[in-house]
Coordinates of C-alpha atoms and ligand atoms in Angstrom, one line a residue:
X1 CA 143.6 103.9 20.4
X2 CA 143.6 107.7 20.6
X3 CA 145.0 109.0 23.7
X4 CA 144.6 112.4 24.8
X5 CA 146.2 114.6 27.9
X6 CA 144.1 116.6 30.1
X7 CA 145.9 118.0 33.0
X8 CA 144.0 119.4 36.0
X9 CA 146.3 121.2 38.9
X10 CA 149.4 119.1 38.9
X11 CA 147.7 115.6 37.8
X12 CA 147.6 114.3 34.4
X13 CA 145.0 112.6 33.1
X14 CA 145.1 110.2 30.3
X15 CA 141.9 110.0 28.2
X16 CA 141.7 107.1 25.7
X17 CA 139.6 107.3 23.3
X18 CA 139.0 103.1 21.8
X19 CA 138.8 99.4 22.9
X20 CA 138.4 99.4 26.1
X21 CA 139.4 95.2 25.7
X22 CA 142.8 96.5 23.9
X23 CA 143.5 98.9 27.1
X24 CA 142.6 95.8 29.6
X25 CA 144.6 93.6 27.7
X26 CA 147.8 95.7 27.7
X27 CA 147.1 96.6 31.0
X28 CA 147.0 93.7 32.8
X29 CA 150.5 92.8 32.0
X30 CA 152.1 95.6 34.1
X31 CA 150.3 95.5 37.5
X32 CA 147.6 94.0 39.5
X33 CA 144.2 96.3 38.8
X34 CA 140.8 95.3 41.1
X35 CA 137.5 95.9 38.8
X36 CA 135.1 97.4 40.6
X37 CA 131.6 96.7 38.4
X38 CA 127.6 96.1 38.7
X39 CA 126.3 92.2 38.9
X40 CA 124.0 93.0 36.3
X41 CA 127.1 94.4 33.5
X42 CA 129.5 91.8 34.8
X43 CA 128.4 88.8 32.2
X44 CA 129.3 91.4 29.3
X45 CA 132.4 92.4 30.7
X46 CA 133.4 89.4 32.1
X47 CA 135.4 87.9 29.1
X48 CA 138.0 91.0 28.9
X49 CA 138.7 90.4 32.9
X50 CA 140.5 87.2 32.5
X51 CA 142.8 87.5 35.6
X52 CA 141.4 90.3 37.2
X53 CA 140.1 90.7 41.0
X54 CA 136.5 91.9 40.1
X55 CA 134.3 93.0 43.6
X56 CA 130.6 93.0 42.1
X57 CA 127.7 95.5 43.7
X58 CA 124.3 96.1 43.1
X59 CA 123.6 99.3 40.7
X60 CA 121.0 101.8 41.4
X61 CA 121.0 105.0 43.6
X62 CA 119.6 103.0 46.3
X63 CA 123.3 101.0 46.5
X64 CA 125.4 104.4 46.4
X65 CA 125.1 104.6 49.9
X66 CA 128.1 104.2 52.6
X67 CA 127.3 100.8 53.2
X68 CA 128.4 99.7 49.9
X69 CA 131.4 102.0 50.0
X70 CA 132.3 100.0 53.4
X71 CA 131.5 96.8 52.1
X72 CA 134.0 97.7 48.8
X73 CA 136.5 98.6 50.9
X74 CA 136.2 95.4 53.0
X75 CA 136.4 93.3 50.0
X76 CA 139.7 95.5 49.2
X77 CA 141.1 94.3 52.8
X78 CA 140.0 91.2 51.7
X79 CA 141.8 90.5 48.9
X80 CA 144.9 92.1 50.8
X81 CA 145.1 95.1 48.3
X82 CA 148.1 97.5 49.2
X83 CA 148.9 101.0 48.8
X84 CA 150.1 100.6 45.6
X85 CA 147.1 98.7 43.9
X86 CA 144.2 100.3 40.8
X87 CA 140.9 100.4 41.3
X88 CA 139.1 99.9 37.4
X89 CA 135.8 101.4 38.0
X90 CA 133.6 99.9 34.9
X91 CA 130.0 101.0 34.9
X92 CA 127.8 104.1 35.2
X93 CA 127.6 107.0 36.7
X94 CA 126.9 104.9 40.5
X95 CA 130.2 103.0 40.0
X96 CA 132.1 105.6 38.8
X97 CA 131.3 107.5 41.8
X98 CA 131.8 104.8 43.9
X99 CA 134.8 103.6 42.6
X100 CA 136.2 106.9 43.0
X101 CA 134.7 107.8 46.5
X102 CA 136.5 104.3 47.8
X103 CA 139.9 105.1 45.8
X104 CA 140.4 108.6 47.5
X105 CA 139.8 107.5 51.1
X106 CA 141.4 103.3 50.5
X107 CA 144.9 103.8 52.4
X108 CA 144.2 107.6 51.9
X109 CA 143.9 107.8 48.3
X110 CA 145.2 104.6 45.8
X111 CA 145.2 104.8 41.7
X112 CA 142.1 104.9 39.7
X113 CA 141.0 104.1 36.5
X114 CA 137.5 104.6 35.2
X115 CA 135.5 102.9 32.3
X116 CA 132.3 104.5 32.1
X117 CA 129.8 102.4 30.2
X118 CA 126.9 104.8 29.9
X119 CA 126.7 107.7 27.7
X120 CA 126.5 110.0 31.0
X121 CA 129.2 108.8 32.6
X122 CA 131.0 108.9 29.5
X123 CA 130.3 112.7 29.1
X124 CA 130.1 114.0 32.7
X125 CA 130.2 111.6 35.9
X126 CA 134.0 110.1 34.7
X127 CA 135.4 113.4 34.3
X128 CA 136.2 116.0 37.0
X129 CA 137.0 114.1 39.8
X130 CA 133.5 114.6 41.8
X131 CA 132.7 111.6 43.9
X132 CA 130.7 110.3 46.7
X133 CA 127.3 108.5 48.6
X134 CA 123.7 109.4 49.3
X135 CA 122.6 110.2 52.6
X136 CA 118.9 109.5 52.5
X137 CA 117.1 111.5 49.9
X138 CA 120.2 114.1 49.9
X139 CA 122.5 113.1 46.7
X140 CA 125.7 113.2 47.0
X141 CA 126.3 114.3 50.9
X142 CA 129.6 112.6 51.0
X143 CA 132.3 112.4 48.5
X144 CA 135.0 114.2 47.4
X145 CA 136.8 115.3 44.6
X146 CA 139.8 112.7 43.5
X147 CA 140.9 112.7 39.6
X148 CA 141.0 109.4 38.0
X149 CA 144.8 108.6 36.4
X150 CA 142.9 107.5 33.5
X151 CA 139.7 107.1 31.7
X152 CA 139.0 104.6 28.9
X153 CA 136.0 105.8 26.6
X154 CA 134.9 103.0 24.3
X155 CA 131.8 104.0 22.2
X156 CA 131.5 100.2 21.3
X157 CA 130.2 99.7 24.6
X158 CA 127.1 101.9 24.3
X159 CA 125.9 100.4 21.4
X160 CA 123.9 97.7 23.9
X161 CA 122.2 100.7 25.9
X162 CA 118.6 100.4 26.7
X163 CA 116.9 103.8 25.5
X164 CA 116.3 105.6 28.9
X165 CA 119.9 105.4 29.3
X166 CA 120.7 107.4 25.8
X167 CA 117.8 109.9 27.0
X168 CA 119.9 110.4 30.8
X169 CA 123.1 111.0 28.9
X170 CA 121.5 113.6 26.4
X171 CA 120.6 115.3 29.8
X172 CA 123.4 116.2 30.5
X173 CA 125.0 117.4 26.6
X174 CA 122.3 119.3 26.3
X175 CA 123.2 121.0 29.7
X176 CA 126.4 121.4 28.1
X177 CA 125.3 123.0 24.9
X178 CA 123.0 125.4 27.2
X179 CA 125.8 126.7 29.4
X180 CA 128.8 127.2 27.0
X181 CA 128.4 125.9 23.6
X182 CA 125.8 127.6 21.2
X183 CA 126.9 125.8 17.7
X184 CA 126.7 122.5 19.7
X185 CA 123.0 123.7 20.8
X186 CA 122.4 124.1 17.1
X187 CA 124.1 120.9 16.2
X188 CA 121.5 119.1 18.2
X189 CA 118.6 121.2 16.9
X190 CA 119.0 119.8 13.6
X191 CA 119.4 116.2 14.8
X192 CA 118.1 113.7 16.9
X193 CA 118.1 111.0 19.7
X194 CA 117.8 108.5 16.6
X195 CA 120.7 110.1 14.3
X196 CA 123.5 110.1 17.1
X197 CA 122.0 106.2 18.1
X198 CA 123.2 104.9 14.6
X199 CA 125.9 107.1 13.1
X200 CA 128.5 106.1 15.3
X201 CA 130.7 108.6 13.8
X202 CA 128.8 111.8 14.9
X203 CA 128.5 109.6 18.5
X204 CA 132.7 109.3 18.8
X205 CA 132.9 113.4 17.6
X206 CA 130.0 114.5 20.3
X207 CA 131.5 112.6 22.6
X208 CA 135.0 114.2 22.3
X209 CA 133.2 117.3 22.2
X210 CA 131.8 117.1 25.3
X211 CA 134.7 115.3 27.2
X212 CA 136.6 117.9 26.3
X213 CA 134.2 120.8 27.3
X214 CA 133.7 119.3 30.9
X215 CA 137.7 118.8 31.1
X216 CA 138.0 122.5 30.1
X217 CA 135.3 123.7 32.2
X218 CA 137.2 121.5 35.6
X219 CA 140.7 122.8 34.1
X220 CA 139.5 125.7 35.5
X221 CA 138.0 125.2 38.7
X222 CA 138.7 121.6 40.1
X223 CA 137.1 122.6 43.2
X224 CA 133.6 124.1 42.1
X225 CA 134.5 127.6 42.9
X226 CA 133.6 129.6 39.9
X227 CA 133.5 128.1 36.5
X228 CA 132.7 124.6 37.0
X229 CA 129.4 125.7 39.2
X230 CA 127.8 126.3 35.2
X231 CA 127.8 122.3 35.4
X232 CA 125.6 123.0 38.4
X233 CA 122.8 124.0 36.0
X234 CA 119.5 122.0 36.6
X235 CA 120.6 120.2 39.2
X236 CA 119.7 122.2 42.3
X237 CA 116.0 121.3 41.4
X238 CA 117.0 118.1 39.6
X239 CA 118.8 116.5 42.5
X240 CA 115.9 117.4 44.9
X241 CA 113.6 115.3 42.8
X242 CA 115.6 112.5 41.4
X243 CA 115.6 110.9 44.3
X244 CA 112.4 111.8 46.1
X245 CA 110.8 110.8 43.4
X246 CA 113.2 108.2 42.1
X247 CA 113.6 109.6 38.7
X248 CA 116.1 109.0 36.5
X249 CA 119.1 111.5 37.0
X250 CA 118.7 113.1 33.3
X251 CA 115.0 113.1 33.8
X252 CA 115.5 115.1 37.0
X253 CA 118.0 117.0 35.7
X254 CA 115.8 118.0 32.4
X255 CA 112.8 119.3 34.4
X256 CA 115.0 120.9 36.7
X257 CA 117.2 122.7 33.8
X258 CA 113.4 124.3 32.2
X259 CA 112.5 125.3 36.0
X260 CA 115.7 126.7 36.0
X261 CA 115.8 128.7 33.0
X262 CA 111.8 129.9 33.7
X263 CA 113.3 131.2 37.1
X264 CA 116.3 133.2 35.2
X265 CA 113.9 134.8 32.5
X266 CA 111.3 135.3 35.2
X267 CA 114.5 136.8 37.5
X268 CA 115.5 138.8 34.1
X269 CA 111.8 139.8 33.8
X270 CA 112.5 138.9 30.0
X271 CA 110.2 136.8 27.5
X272 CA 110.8 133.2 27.8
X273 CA 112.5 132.3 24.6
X274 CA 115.5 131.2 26.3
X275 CA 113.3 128.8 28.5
X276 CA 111.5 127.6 25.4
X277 CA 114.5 126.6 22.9
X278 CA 115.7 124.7 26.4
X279 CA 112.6 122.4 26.9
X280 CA 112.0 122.2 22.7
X281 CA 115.1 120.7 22.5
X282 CA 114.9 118.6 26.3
X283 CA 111.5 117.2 24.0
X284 CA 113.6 116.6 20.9
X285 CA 115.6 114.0 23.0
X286 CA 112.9 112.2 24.3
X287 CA 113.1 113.9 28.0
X288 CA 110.8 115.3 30.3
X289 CA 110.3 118.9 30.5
X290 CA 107.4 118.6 33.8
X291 CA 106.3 116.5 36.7
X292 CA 103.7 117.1 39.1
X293 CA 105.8 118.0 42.2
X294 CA 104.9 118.9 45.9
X295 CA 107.0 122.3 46.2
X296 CA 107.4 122.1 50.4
X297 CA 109.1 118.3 49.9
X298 CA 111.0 119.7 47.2
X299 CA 112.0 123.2 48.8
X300 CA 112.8 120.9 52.3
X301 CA 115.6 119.2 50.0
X302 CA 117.1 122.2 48.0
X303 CA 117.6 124.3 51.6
X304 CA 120.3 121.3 52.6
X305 CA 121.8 121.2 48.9
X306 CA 125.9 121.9 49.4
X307 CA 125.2 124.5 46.9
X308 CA 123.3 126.3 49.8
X309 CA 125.7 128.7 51.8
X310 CA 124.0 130.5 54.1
X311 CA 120.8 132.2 53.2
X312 CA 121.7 132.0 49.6
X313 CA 121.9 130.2 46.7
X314 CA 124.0 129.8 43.6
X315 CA 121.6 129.7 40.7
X316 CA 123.0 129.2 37.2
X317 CA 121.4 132.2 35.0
X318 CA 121.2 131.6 31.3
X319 CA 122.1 134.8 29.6
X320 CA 121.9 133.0 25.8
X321 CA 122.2 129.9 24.5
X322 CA 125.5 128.8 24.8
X323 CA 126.4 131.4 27.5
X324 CA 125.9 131.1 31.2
X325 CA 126.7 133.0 34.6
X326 CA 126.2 131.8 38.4
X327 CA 124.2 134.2 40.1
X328 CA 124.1 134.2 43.6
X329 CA 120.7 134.4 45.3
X330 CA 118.5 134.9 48.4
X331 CA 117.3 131.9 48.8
X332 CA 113.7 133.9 50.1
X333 CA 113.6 135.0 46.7
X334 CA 114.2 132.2 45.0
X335 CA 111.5 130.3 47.0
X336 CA 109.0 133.1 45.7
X337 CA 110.1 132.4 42.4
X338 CA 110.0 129.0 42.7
X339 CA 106.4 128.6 43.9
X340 CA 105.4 130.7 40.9
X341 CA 107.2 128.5 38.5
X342 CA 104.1 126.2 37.3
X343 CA 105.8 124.1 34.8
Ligands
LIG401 N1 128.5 117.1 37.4 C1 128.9 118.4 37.8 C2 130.4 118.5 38.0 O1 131.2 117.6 37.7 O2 130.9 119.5 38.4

C-alpha cells in the first residue's frame, strides 16, 4: 500500500493508494470504526467488515436528503457511538457526502474515513472535504466542508462498475483536464473509455493524477474562495438539471461543461474551438453533450445556486485547454447568453 500526505490548512490527510481489505483488516485492530454503506454494495463489501458496526441506506440522490442524515445519526445514538468513534464512509459520491455531512455535525465533528467505490468519488467527491443534502431540486443546500483523516483508493474495487458509472467519473477528469491540465486533455484525446477500462495500469496513474490535481487545487482554497471555484466548472448548469431532470451527475455535468464553454467563447466573442475540443472529447467518453431543456425551469434553479451572490454569478471561463479563470458575471447577462445558447 502506497500512502501519500496531502495536508490542507492544519489537517493532514492520509491518501492510500491499495487494498482497501489490507487497510480494514489493520484497522480494525486499533479502534472501533462504524461503516457507513448503500444496501445495494453491502453483499460485496460485506466479507472485509467482519466485526464492524455497518448502518446501511438506500443510494440515489433521492436518499441524500436530511432525513437520511437524521436517521444515520440516530443509528449512531443507537449504537452508543462517542466522541471519539470513525465513521468509514464506503460507497459513491451519495455516501461520501453523507458520511461526511453526519461526521462534521455527530458530537460536533467525529473522525472520518472515506472509501469511495466509484471512479467519481474516487477522483473528486472523496477529496476536498465538500459535504452535504438536497433540499428539493437544489443540490447540495446543506453541507459543509469537513476533511476526511483518510481516504483509501482501491482501483480493484472499480473493476465491477456498471458502464454509466465509468462515463460519470470521466465527467469529471475531463473537467479536470479542461480547467488546469492540457497534456492530461491530450492524454485522453488519444485514448478511450475502453483503454483506461482494461489497462489497469494507466487507471492507477490517471487516478493519482487527478487525486492529486483536486488535492492541489483544495490546498489552495479549502473554502471555494478563489482557485478551487475552477472545479465549479459545468456545474452551475449541470446541477440545475441533474436533478430536475434526474440525470446522472456526469451527464449533467457534461452538457453543462459544453453550455458553459459556448457561453465563454460567445462572452469572448471568439470562434468556438475551445467549445468543440470540449464536447469532441465529452463524446469520446461516451457522455452527452445536449438535452432538450426548458430554460425558465432551468434559469429558476441556477438564480438560488450558492454560487449566486447577489446579482451575479461566478462563471468559470475557459481561456485554453488546460487553463481556466472564474469570471464574475451579471447574472442579466448571463441569462441573455444563456437563452441564446441552443446546444
Ligand atoms: N466538486 C467541487 C469541489 O470539490 O470543489
Amino acid at each position: 500500500m502506497q500512502t501519500i500526505s496531502f495536508k490542507i490548512a492544519s489537517k493532514n490527510i492520509q491518501g492510500h493508494f491499495g487494498s482497501v481489505k489490507d487497510f480494514l483488516l489493520q484497522f480494525s485492530q486499533t479502534s472501533k470504526p462504524i461503516v457507513l454503506t448503500e444496501s445495494k454494495l453491502y453483499p460485496f463489501f460485506s466479507r472485509f467488515l467482519d466485526g464492524y458496526e455497518v448502518i446501511q441506506i438506500e443510494g440515489g440522490e433521492q436518499h441524500k436528503i436530511q432525513a437520511t442524515a437524521d436517521f444515520v445519526i440516530s443509528e449512531l445514538m443507537r449504537l452508543n457511538a462517542d466522541k471519539s468513534c470513525t465513521i468509514i464512509g464506503m460507497g459513491g459520491g451519495v455516501i461520501t457526502d453523507l458520511a461526511g455531512y453526519v461526521a462534521a455535525v455527530y458530537k460536533r465533528g467525529v473522525k472520518l474515513i472515506l472509501v469511495p467505490t466509484s471512479l467519481l468519488a474516487m477522483v473528486d467527491a472523496s477529496i476536498g472535504g465538500k459535504n452535504g443534502v438536497n433540499i428539493g431540486h437544489h443540490k447540495n443546500m446543506v453541507g459543509t466542508i469537513y476533511q476526511p483523516d483518510q481516504i483509501v483508493f482501491d482501483i480493484e474495487l472499480l473493476k465491477t462498475l456498471p458502464e454509466n458509472e465509468w462515463e460519470n467519473g470521466f465527467a469529471e477528469i475531463i473537467k479536470h483536464a479542461v480547467i488546469a491540465d492540457a497534456a492530461m486533455f491530450d492524454w485522453l484525446k488519444n485514448n478511450s473509455l475502453e483503454y483506461f477500462v482494461n489497462d489497469t495500469i494507466a487507471l492507477e496513474a490517471l487516478v493519482l493524477k487527478n487525486v492529486k490535481l483536486k488535492f492541489s487545487i483544495v490546498q489552495l482554497d479549502e473554502h471555494d474562495r478563489g482557485e478551487r471555484k475552477k472545479l465549479n466548472f459545468g456545474h452551475t448548469i449541470g446541477h440545475a438539471i441533474e436533478n430536475l431532470y434526474e440525470l446522472p451527475h456526469g451527464h449533467a455535468v457534461a452538457i453543462g461543461m459544453v453550455k458553459e464553454s459556448i457561453l465563454s467563447d460567445k462572452i469572448k466573442g471568439r470562434d468556438a474551438s475551445i467549445s468543440i475540443q470540449i464536447d469532441e472529447l465529452l463524446c469520446r467518453y461516451g457522455l452527452p453533450v445536449t438535452c432538450a431543456l426548458n430554460n425558465s425551469d432551468v434559469w429558476h434553479l441556477i438564480q438560488s445556486d450558492k454560487k449566486k451572490n447577489g446579482g451575479s454569478i461566478d462563471l468559470i471561463a475557459v481561456d485554453a485547454i488546460g487553463s481556466s479563470r472564474v469570471e464574475r458575471m451579471d447574472m442579466d447577462r448571463f441569462f441573455r447568453f444563456f437563452n441564446e445558447t441552443d446546444k
